[in-house]
Short mmCIF file of C-alpha atoms and ligand atoms in Angstrom, two decimals:
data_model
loop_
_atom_site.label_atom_id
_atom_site.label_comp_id
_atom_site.label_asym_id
_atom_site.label_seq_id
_atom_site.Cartn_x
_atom_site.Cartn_y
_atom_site.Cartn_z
CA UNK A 44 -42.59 -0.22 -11.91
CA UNK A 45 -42.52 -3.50 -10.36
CA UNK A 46 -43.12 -3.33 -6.74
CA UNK A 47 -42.90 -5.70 -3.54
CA UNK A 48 -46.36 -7.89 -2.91
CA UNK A 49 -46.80 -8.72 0.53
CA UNK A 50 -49.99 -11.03 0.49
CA UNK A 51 -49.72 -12.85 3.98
CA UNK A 52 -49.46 -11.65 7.46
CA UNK A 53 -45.34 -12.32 7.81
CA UNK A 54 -44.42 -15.10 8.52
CA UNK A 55 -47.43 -16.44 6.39
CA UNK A 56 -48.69 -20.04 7.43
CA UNK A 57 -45.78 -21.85 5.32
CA UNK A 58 -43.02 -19.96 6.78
CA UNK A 59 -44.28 -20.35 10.30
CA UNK A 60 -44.09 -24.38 9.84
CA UNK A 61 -40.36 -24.00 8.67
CA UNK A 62 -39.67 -21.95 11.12
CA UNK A 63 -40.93 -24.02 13.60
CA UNK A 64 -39.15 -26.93 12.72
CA UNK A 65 -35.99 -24.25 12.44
CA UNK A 66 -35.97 -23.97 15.69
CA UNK A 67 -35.79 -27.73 16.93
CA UNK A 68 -33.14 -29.08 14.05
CA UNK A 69 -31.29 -26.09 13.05
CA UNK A 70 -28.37 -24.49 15.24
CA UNK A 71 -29.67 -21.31 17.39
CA UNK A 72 -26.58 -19.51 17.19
CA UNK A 73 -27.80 -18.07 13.99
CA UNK A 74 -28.94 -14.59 14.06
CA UNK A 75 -31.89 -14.01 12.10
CA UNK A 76 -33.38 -10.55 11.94
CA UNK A 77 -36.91 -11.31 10.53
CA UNK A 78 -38.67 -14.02 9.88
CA UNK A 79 -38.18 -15.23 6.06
CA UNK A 80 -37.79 -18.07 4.17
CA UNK A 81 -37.26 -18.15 1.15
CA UNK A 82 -38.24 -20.28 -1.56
CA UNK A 83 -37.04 -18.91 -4.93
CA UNK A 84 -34.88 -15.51 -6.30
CA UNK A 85 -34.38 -14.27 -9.60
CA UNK A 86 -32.17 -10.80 -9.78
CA UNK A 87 -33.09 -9.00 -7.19
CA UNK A 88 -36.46 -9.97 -6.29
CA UNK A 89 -37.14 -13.45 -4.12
CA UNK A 90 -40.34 -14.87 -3.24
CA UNK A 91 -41.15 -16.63 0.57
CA UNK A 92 -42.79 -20.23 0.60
CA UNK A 93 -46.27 -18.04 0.93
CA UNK A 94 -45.78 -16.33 -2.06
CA UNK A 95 -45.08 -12.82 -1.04
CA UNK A 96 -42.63 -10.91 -2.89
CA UNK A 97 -39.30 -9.04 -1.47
CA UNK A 98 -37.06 -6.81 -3.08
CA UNK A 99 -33.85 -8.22 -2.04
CA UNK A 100 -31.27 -5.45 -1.04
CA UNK A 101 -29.23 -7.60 1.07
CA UNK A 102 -27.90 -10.24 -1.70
CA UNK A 103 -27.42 -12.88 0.88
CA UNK A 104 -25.26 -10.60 2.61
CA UNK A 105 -23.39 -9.04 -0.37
CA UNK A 106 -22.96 -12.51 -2.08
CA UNK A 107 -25.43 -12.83 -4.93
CA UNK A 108 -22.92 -9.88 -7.10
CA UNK A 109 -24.69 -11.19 -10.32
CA UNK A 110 -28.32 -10.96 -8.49
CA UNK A 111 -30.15 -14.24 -7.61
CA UNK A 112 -29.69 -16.99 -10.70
CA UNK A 113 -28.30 -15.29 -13.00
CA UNK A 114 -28.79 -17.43 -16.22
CA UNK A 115 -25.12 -17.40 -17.09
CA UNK A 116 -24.05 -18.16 -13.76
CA UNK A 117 -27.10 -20.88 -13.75
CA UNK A 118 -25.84 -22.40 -16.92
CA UNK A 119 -22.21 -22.74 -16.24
CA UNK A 120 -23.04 -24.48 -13.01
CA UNK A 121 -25.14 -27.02 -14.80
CA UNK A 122 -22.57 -27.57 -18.13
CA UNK A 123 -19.84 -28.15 -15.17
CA UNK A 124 -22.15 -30.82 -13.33
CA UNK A 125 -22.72 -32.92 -16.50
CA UNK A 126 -19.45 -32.96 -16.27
CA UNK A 127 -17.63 -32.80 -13.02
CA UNK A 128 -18.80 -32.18 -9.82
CA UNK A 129 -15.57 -32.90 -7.46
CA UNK A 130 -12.12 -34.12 -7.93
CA UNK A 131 -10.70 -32.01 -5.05
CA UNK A 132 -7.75 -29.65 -6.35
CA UNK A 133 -5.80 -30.57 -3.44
CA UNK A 134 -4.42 -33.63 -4.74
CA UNK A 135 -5.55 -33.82 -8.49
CA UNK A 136 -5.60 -30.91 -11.20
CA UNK A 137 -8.84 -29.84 -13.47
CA UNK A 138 -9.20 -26.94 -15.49
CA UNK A 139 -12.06 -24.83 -14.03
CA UNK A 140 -9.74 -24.37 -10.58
CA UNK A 141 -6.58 -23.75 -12.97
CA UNK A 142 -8.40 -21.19 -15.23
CA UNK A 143 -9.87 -19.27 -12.61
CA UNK A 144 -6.24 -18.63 -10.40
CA UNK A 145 -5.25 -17.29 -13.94
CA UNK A 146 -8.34 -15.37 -14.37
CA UNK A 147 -8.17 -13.77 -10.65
CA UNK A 148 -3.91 -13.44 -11.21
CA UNK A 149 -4.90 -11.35 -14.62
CA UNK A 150 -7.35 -8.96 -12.50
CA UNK A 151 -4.13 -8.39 -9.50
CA UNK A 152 -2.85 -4.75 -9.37
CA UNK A 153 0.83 -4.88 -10.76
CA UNK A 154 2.56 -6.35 -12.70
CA UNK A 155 3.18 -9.51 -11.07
CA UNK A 156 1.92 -12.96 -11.35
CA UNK A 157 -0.03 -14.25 -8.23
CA UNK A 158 -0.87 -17.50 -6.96
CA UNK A 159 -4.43 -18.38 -6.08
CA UNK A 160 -5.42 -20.88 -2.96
CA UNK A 161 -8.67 -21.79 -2.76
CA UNK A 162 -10.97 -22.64 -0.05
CA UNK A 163 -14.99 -22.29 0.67
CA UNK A 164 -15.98 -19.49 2.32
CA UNK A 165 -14.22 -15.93 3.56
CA UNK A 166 -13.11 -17.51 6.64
CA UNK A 167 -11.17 -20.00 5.05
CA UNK A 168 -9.94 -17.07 2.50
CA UNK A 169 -8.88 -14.78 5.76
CA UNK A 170 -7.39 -18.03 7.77
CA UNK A 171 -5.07 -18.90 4.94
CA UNK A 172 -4.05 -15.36 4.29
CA UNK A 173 -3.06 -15.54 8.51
CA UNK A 174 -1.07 -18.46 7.73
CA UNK A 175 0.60 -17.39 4.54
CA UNK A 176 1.47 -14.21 5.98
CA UNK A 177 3.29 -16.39 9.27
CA UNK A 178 4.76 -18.95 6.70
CA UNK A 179 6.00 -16.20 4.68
CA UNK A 180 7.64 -14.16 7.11
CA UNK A 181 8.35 -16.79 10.38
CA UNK A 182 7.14 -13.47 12.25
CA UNK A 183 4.31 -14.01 14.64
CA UNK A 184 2.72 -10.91 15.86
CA UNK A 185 -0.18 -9.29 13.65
CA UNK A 186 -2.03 -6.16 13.44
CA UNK A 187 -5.91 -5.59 13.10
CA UNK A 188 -8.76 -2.85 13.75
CA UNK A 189 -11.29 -2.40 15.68
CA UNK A 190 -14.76 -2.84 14.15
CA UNK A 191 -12.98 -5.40 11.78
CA UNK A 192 -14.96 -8.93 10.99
CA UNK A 193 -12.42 -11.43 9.49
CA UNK A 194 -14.76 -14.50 9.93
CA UNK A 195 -15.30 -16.97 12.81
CA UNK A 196 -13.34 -19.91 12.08
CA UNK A 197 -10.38 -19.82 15.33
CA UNK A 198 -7.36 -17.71 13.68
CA UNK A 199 -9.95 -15.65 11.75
CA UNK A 200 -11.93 -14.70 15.10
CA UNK A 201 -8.62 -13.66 16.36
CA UNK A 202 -8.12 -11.50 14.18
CA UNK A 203 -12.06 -9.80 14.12
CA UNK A 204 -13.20 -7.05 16.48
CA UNK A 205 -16.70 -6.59 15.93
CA UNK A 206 -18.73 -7.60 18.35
CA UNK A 207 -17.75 -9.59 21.82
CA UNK A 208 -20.81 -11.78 21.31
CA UNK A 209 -18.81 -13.51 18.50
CA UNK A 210 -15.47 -14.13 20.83
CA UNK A 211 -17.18 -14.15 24.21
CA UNK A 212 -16.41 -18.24 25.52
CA UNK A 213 -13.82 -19.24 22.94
CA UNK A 214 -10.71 -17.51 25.15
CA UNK A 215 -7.95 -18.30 24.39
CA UNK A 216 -7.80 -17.17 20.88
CA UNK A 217 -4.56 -17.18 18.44
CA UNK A 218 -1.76 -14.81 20.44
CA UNK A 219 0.18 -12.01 19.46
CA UNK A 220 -2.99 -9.85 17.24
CA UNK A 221 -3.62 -6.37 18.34
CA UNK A 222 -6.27 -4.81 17.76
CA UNK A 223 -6.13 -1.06 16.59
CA UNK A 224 -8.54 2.17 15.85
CA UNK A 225 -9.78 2.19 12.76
CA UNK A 226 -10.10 5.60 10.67
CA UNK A 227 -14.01 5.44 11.42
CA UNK A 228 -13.85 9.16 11.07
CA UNK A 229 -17.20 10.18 12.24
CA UNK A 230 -16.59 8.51 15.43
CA UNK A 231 -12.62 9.15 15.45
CA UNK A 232 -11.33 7.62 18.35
CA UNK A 233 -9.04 9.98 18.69
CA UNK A 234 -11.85 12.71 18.71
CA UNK A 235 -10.19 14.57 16.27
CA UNK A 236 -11.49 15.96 12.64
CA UNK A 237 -9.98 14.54 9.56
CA UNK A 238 -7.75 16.48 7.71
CA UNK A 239 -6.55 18.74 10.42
CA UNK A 240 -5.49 15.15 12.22
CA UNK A 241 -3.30 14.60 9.43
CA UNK A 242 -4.44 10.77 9.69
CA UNK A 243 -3.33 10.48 13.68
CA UNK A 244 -4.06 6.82 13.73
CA UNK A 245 -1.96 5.66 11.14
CA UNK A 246 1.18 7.80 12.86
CA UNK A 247 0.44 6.91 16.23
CA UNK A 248 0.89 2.98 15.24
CA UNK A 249 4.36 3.92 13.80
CA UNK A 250 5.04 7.17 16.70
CA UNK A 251 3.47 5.19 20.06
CA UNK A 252 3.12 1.25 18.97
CA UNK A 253 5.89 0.18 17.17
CA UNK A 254 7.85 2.37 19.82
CA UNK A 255 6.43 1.05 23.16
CA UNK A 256 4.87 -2.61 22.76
CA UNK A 257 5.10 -3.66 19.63
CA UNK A 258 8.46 -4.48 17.64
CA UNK A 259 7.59 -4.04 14.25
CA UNK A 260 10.40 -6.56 13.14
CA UNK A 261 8.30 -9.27 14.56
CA UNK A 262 4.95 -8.31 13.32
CA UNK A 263 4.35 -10.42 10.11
CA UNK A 264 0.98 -8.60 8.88
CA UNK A 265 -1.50 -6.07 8.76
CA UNK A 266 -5.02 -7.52 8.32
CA UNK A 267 -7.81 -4.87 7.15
CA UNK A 268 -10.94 -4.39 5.24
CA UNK A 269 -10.38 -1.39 2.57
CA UNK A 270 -13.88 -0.60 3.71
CA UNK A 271 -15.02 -1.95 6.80
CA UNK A 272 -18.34 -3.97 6.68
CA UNK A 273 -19.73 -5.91 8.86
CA UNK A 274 -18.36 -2.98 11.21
CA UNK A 275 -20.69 -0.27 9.95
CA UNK A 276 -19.61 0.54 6.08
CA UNK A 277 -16.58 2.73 7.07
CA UNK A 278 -15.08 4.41 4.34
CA UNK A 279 -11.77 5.40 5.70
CA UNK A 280 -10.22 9.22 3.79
CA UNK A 281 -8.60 8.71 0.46
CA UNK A 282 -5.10 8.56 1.98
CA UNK A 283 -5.12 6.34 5.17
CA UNK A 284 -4.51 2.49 3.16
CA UNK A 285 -1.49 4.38 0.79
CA UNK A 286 -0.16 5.90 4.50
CA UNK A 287 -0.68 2.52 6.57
CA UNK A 288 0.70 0.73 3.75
CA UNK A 289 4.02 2.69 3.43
CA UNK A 290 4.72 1.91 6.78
CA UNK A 291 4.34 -1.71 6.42
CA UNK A 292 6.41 -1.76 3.49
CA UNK A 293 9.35 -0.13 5.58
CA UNK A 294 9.17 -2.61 8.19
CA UNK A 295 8.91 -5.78 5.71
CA UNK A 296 4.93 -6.73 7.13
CA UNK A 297 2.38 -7.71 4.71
CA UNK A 298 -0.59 -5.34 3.89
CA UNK A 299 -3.20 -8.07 3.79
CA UNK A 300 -6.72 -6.61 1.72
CA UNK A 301 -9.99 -8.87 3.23
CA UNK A 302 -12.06 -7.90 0.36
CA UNK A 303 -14.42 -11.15 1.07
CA UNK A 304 -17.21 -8.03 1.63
CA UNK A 305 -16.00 -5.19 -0.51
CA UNK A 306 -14.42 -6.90 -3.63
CA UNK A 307 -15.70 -8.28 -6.60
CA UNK A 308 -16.81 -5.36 -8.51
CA UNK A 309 -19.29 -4.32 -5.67
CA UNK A 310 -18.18 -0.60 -4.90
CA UNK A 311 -17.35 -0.17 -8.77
CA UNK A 312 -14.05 -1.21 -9.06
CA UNK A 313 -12.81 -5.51 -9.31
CA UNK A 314 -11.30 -4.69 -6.07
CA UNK A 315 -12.23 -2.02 -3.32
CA UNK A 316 -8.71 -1.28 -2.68
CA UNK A 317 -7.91 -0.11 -6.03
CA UNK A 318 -9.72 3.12 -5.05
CA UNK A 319 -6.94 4.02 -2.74
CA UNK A 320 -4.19 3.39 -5.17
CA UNK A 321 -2.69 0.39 -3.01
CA UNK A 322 -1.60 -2.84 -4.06
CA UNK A 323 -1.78 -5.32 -1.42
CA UNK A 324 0.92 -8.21 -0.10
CA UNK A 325 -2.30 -10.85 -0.02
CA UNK A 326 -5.61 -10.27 -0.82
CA UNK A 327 -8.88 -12.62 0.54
CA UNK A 328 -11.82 -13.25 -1.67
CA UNK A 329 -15.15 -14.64 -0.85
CA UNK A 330 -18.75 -13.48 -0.63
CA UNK A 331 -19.32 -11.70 -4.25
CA UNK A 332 -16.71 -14.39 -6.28
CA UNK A 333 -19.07 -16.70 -7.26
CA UNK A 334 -22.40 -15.09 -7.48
CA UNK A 335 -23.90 -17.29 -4.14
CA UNK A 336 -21.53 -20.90 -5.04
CA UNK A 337 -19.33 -21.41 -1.62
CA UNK A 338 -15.85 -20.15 -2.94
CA UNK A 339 -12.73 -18.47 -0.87
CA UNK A 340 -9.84 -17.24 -2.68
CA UNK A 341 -6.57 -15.99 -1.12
CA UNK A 342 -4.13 -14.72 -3.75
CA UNK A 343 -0.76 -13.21 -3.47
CA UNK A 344 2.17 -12.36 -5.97
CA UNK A 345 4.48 -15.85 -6.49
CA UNK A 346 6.88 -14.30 -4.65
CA UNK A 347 5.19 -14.58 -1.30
CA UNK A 348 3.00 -17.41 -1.66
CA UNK A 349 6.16 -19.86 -1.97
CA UNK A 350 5.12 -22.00 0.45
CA UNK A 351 5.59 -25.82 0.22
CA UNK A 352 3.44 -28.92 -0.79
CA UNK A 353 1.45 -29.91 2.18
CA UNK A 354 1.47 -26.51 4.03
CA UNK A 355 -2.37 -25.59 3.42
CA UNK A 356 -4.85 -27.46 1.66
CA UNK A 357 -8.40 -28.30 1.48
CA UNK A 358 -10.71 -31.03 0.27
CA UNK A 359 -13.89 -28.89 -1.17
CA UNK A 360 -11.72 -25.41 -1.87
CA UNK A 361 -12.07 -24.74 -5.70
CA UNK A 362 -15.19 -27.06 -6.48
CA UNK A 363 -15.38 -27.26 -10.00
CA UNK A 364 -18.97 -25.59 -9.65
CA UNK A 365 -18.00 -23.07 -7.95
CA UNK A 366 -14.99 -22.02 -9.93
CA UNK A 367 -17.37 -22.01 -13.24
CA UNK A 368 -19.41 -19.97 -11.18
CA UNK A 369 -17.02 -17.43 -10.65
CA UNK A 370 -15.42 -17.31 -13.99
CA UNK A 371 -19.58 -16.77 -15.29
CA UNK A 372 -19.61 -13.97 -12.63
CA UNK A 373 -16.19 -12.37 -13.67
CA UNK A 374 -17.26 -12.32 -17.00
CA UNK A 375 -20.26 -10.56 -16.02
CA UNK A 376 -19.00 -8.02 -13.91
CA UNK A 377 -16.55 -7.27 -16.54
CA UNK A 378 -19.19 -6.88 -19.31
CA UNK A 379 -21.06 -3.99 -17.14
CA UNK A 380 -21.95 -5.17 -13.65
CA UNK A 381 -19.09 -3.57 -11.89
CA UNK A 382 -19.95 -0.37 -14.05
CA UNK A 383 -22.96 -0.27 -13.33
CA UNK A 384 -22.37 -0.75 -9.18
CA UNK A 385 -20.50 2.77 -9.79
CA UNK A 386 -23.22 4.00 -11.44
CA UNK A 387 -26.44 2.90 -9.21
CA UNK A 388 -24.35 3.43 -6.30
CA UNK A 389 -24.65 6.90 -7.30
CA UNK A 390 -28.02 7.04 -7.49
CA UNK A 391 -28.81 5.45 -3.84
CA UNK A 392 -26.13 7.60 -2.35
CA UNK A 393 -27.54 10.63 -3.66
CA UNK A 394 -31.42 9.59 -2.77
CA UNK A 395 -30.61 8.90 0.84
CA UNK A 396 -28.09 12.08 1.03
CA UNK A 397 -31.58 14.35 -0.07
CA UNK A 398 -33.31 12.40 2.74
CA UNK A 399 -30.59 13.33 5.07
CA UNK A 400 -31.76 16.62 4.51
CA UNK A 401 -35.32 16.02 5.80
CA UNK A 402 -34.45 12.92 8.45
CA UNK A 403 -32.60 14.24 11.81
CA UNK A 404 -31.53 10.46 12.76
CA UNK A 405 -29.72 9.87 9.51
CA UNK A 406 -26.52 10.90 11.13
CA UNK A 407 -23.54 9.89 8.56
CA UNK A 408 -24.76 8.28 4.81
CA UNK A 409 -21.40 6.51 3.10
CA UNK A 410 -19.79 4.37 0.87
CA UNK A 411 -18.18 3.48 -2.19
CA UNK A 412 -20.41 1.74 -5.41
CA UNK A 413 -23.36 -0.82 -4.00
CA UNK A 414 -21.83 -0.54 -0.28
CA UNK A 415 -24.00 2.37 1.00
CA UNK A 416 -24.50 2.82 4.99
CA UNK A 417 -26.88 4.72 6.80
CA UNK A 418 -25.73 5.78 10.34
CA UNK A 419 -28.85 6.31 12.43
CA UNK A 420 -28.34 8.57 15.40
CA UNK A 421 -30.83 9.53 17.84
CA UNK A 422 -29.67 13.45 17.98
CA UNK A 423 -26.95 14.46 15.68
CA UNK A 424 -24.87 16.85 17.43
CA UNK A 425 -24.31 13.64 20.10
CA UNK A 426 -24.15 11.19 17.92
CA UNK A 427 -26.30 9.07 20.22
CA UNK A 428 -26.84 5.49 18.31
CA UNK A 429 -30.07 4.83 17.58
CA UNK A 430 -30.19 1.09 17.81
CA UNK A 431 -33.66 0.25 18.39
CA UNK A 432 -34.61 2.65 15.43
CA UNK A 433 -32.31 0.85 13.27
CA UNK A 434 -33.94 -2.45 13.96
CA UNK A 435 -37.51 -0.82 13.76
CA UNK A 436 -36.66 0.08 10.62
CA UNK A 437 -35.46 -2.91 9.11
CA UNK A 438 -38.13 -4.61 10.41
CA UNK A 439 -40.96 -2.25 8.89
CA UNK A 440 -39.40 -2.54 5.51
CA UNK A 441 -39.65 -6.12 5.65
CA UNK A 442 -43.07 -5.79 6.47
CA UNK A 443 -43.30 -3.82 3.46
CA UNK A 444 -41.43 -6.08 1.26
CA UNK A 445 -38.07 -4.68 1.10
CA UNK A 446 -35.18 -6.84 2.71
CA UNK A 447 -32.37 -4.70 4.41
CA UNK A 448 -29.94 -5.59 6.55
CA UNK A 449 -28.09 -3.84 9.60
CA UNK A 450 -23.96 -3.44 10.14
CA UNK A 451 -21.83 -2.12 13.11
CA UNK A 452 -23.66 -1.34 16.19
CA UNK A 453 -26.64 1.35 14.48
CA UNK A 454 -26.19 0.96 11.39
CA UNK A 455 -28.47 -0.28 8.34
CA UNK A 456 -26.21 -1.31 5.13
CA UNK A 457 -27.78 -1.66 1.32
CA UNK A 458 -25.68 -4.09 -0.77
CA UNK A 459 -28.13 -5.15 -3.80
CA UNK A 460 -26.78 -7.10 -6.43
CA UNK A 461 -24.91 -5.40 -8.99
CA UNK A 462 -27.73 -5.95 -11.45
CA UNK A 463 -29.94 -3.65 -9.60
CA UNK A 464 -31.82 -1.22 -11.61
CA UNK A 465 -32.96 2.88 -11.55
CA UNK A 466 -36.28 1.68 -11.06
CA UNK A 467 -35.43 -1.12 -8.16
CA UNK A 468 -32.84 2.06 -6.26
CA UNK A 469 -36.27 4.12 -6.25
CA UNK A 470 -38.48 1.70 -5.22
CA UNK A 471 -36.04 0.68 -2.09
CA UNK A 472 -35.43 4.44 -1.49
CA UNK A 473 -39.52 5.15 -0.72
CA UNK A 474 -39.47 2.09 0.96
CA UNK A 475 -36.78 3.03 3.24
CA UNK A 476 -37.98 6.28 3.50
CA UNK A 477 -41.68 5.31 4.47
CA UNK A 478 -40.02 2.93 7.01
CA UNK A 479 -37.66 5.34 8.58
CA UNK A 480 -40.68 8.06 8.47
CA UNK A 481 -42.84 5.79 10.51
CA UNK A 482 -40.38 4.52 13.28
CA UNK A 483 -38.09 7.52 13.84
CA UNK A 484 -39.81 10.40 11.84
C1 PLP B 224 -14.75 -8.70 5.42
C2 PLP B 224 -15.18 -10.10 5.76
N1 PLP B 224 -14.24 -11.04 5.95
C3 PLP B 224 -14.57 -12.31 6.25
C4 PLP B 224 -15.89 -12.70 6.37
C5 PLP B 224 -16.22 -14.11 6.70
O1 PLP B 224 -16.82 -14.73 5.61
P1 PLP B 224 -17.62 -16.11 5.79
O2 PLP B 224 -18.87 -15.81 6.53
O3 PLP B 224 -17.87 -16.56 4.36
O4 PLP B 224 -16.72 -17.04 6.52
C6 PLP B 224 -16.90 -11.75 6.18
C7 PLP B 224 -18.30 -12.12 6.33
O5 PLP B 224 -19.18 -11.30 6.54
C8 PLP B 224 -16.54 -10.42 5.86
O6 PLP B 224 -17.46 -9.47 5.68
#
C-alpha cells in the first residue's frame, strides 16, 4: 500500500527559500496552515520541492474532483490550447463555452432548460447569482445563514457569515442581507433536538421574521449552501431545504443553491441538493467544475435568467481551457467518479464513526459522499470546541504526510478527490488516527 514519504525536516531546505521569498512578494492576507509547497500532484498524492510525499486529502480545497492531473482533464486542456486559448465569450461565441452551458443545462433538476453565465471562480458564480436574483425580481432584501461562506468579492462577503476576520474593515457591505440560524443541529441555536423541534428555524423565519422585520414581498432571495462548508460540514435533516424552499416559493423569492463547495459529484450525487429532493431558482458552480482550471458557473431555468445584453459579463469567464476542462471532468464523474464519492464516502464515514467510539474529542462525525467533518470537542457532554486540538492535529498529520484541512471554528474537513481509493481512505484514516491519538488522546 503506497504510503506518505516524509524525507526532510518540513519545510525542507527548498521550501524554506520559497517561503521566504513568500513572505516579501506574495500578499499576507493568505492563511496558510502549514508550511508546503508544492511542486507536482498526480491523483491524490503531491510531492513538495524537497521531494517528500503527501497524501492529498484536501484537493486544493475540494477543487481537484478528478484528483491532481487527471490525464483526460490534462489532455483536453492541451488539444484546446493548440487551438484556442481566449476569445472571451462576452463578446464573441466558441464552442467549448456553448457546449458546456448545454452540458451543465442537461444535468439541471427538471424539466426545464437553463441558461449558464460564466465567470472564474465561486465568488464570481455567487455575485452573479446576487445580481440575477435582484435583476430578476427588482426586490432588494436577501436572506442568508449564519456559518455561510459565499466568497469575498463585495456582494458575495455580504452575503457570508463565517468568520468576522473576513468582513472586519470593509463596513459598509451590500444592504438589506440578513443573516439567519442555520439548522447546525448539534449546536441548534435554538437549543432544541431535531425532530421534536419540528425544524423551528425554518418556521420561525416564516412565524417571527417575515412577521416583524422583514416583508417577505421585498425579499428577492434565499442564498444557502445545501451543506454548509467552509462553516463546519453541516449536514442540515433531510427535510429543512424541501421546508425552507416551500416557503420561498409562496412568497415568489428565489431558493439560490451555492454548490461552489458541495456540487460536482463530490457528496455522490452531480449536485448536493438533489439529496433533499429540491430544485433550486439559481444554482452557483465553482470549485469541483473543472478539476483545478479557474471556472464559475451560475445557471438558472430561461425563465429567470432573462436578463438583457450588457447586464453581467466578464472578460476571462468561460476560458476555452477551462470549459474543456470541465466537460473532461463531467465526463468523468459521470463514468464513475461521482459513484464512487458515494461509495468511499462510506468507507471514511464509517472508519472515523468506529474511532468515535474509542476518541472522547470526536464530538459529531458528518456528511454526505467525500464531504466528511470531524467535530472535535474538548468534553462531549459540553460541547466545548477544541480548537487548538484541531490545529494540533492537522499539523501532526502533515508532519506525517497526510494533508488535511480545518472548517468552521473546530472543525477538521476531508474532501479527497473523487478518485480516491480503499487503500488511500485507510491509509488517511491511521494517519488521522495516530495524529488525533498523539495530540488529544
Ligand atoms: C460554498 C462556497 N461558496 C463560494 C466560495 C468562494 O469561492 P472562491 O474562493 O472560488 O471565490 C467558496 C469557497 O470556499 C465556497 O465554499
Amino acid at each position: 500500500m503506497r504510503r506518505p514519504e516524509i524525507r526532510t525536516a518540513l519545510p525542507g531546505p527548498r521550501a524554506q527559500q520559497l517561503i521566504q521569498l513568500d513572505a516579501t512578494y506574495v500578499s499576507p492576507s493568505y492563511t496558510r496552515v502549514y508550511p508546503l509547497v508544492v511542486d507536482k500532484g498526480s491523483g491524490l498524492w503531491v510531492q513538495d520541492l524537497d521531494g517528500n510525499l503527501f497524501l492529498d486529502f484536501t484537493a486544493g480545497i475540494a477543487v481537484n474532483a478528478t484528483g491532481h492531473c487527471h490525464p483526460n482533464v490534462v489532455e483536453a486542456i492541451k488539444t484546446q490550447a493548440d487551438q484556442l486559448l481566449h476569445m472571451s465569450g462576452t463578446d464573441f461565441y466558441y464552442t467549448a463555452q456553448i457546449r458546456l452551458a448545454q452540458k451543465l443545462s442537461s444535468l439541471a433538476a427538471g424539466e426545464e432548460t437553463h441558461r449558464v453565465y460564466f465567470g472564474n471562480s465561486g465568488a464570481e458564480a455567487v455575485e452573479a447569482a446576487f445580481k440575477l436574483a435582484r435583476w430578476h425580481t427588482k426586490r432588494e432584501l436577501n436572506l442568508a445563514f449564519f456559518g455561510a461562506f459565499h466568497g469575498r468579492t463585495m456582494g458575495a462577503l455580504s452575503l457570508t457569515a463565517s468568520k468576522t476576520i473576513q468582513k472586519r474593515n470593509y463596513n459598509p457591505l451590500v444592504p438589506g442581507i440578513t443573516h439567519i440560524p442555520y439548522a447546525y443541529c448539534y449546536r441548534c441555536a435554538y437549543n432544541l433536538t431535531y425532530p421534536q423541534c419540528h425544524l423551528f428555524c425554518v418556521r420561525w423565519v416564516e412565524d417571527t421574521l417575515f412577521r416583524t422585520t422583514v416583508p417577505p414581498e421585498e425579499v428577492a432571495a434565499i442564498f444557502v449552501e445545501p451543506i454548509q462548508g467552509e462553516g463546519g460540514y453541516v449536514v442540515p435533516p433531510p427535510e429543512f431545504h424541501k421546508e425552507f424552499c416551500a416557503i420561498a416559493r409562496k412568497y415568489g423569492i428565489l431558493y439560490v443553491a451555492d454548490e461552489v463547495q458541495s456540487g460536482m459529484g463530490r457528496t455522490g450525487k452531480m449536485f448536493a441538493m438533489e439529496h433533499f429532493g429540491v430544485a433550486p431558482d439559481i444554482i452557483a458552480l465553482a470549485k469541483g467544475i473543472a478539476s483545478g482550471m479557474p471556472l464559475g458557473a451560475t445557471m438558472a431555468p430561461a425563465r429567470i435568467m432573462n436578463w438583457e445584453a450588457g447586464s453581467h459579463a466578464s472578460t476571462f469567464g468561460g476560458n476555452p481551457l477551462a470549459c474543456q476542462a470541465a466537460l473532461a471532468t463531467i465526463d468523468l464523474l459521470e463514468e464513475g467518479l461521482m459513484a464512487n464519492a458515494g461509495v468511499q464516502g462510506e468507507r471514511l464515514m464509517a472508519g472515523l464513526r468506529q474511532m468515535q467510539n474509542r476518541f472522547e474529542c470526536m464530538g459529531d462525525v458528518r456528511g454526505k459522499g467525500l464531504m466528511v467533518g470531524v467535530e472535535l470537542v474538548t468534553d462531549r457532554e459540553r460541547k466545548t470546541p477544541a480548537a487548538d486540538w484541531r490545529a494540533g492535529i492537522i499539523q501532526r498529520a502533515f508532519e506525517k504526510g497526510l494533508l488535511i484541512l480545518g472548517c468552521g471554528q473546530n472543525s477538521i474537513r476531508f474532501c479527497p478527490a473523487l478518485t480516491v481509493t480503499p487503500d488511500e481512505i485507510d491509509v488517511c484514516l491511521s494517519i488521522f488516527e495516530e495524529s488525533m491519538q498523539e495530540v488529544a488522546g
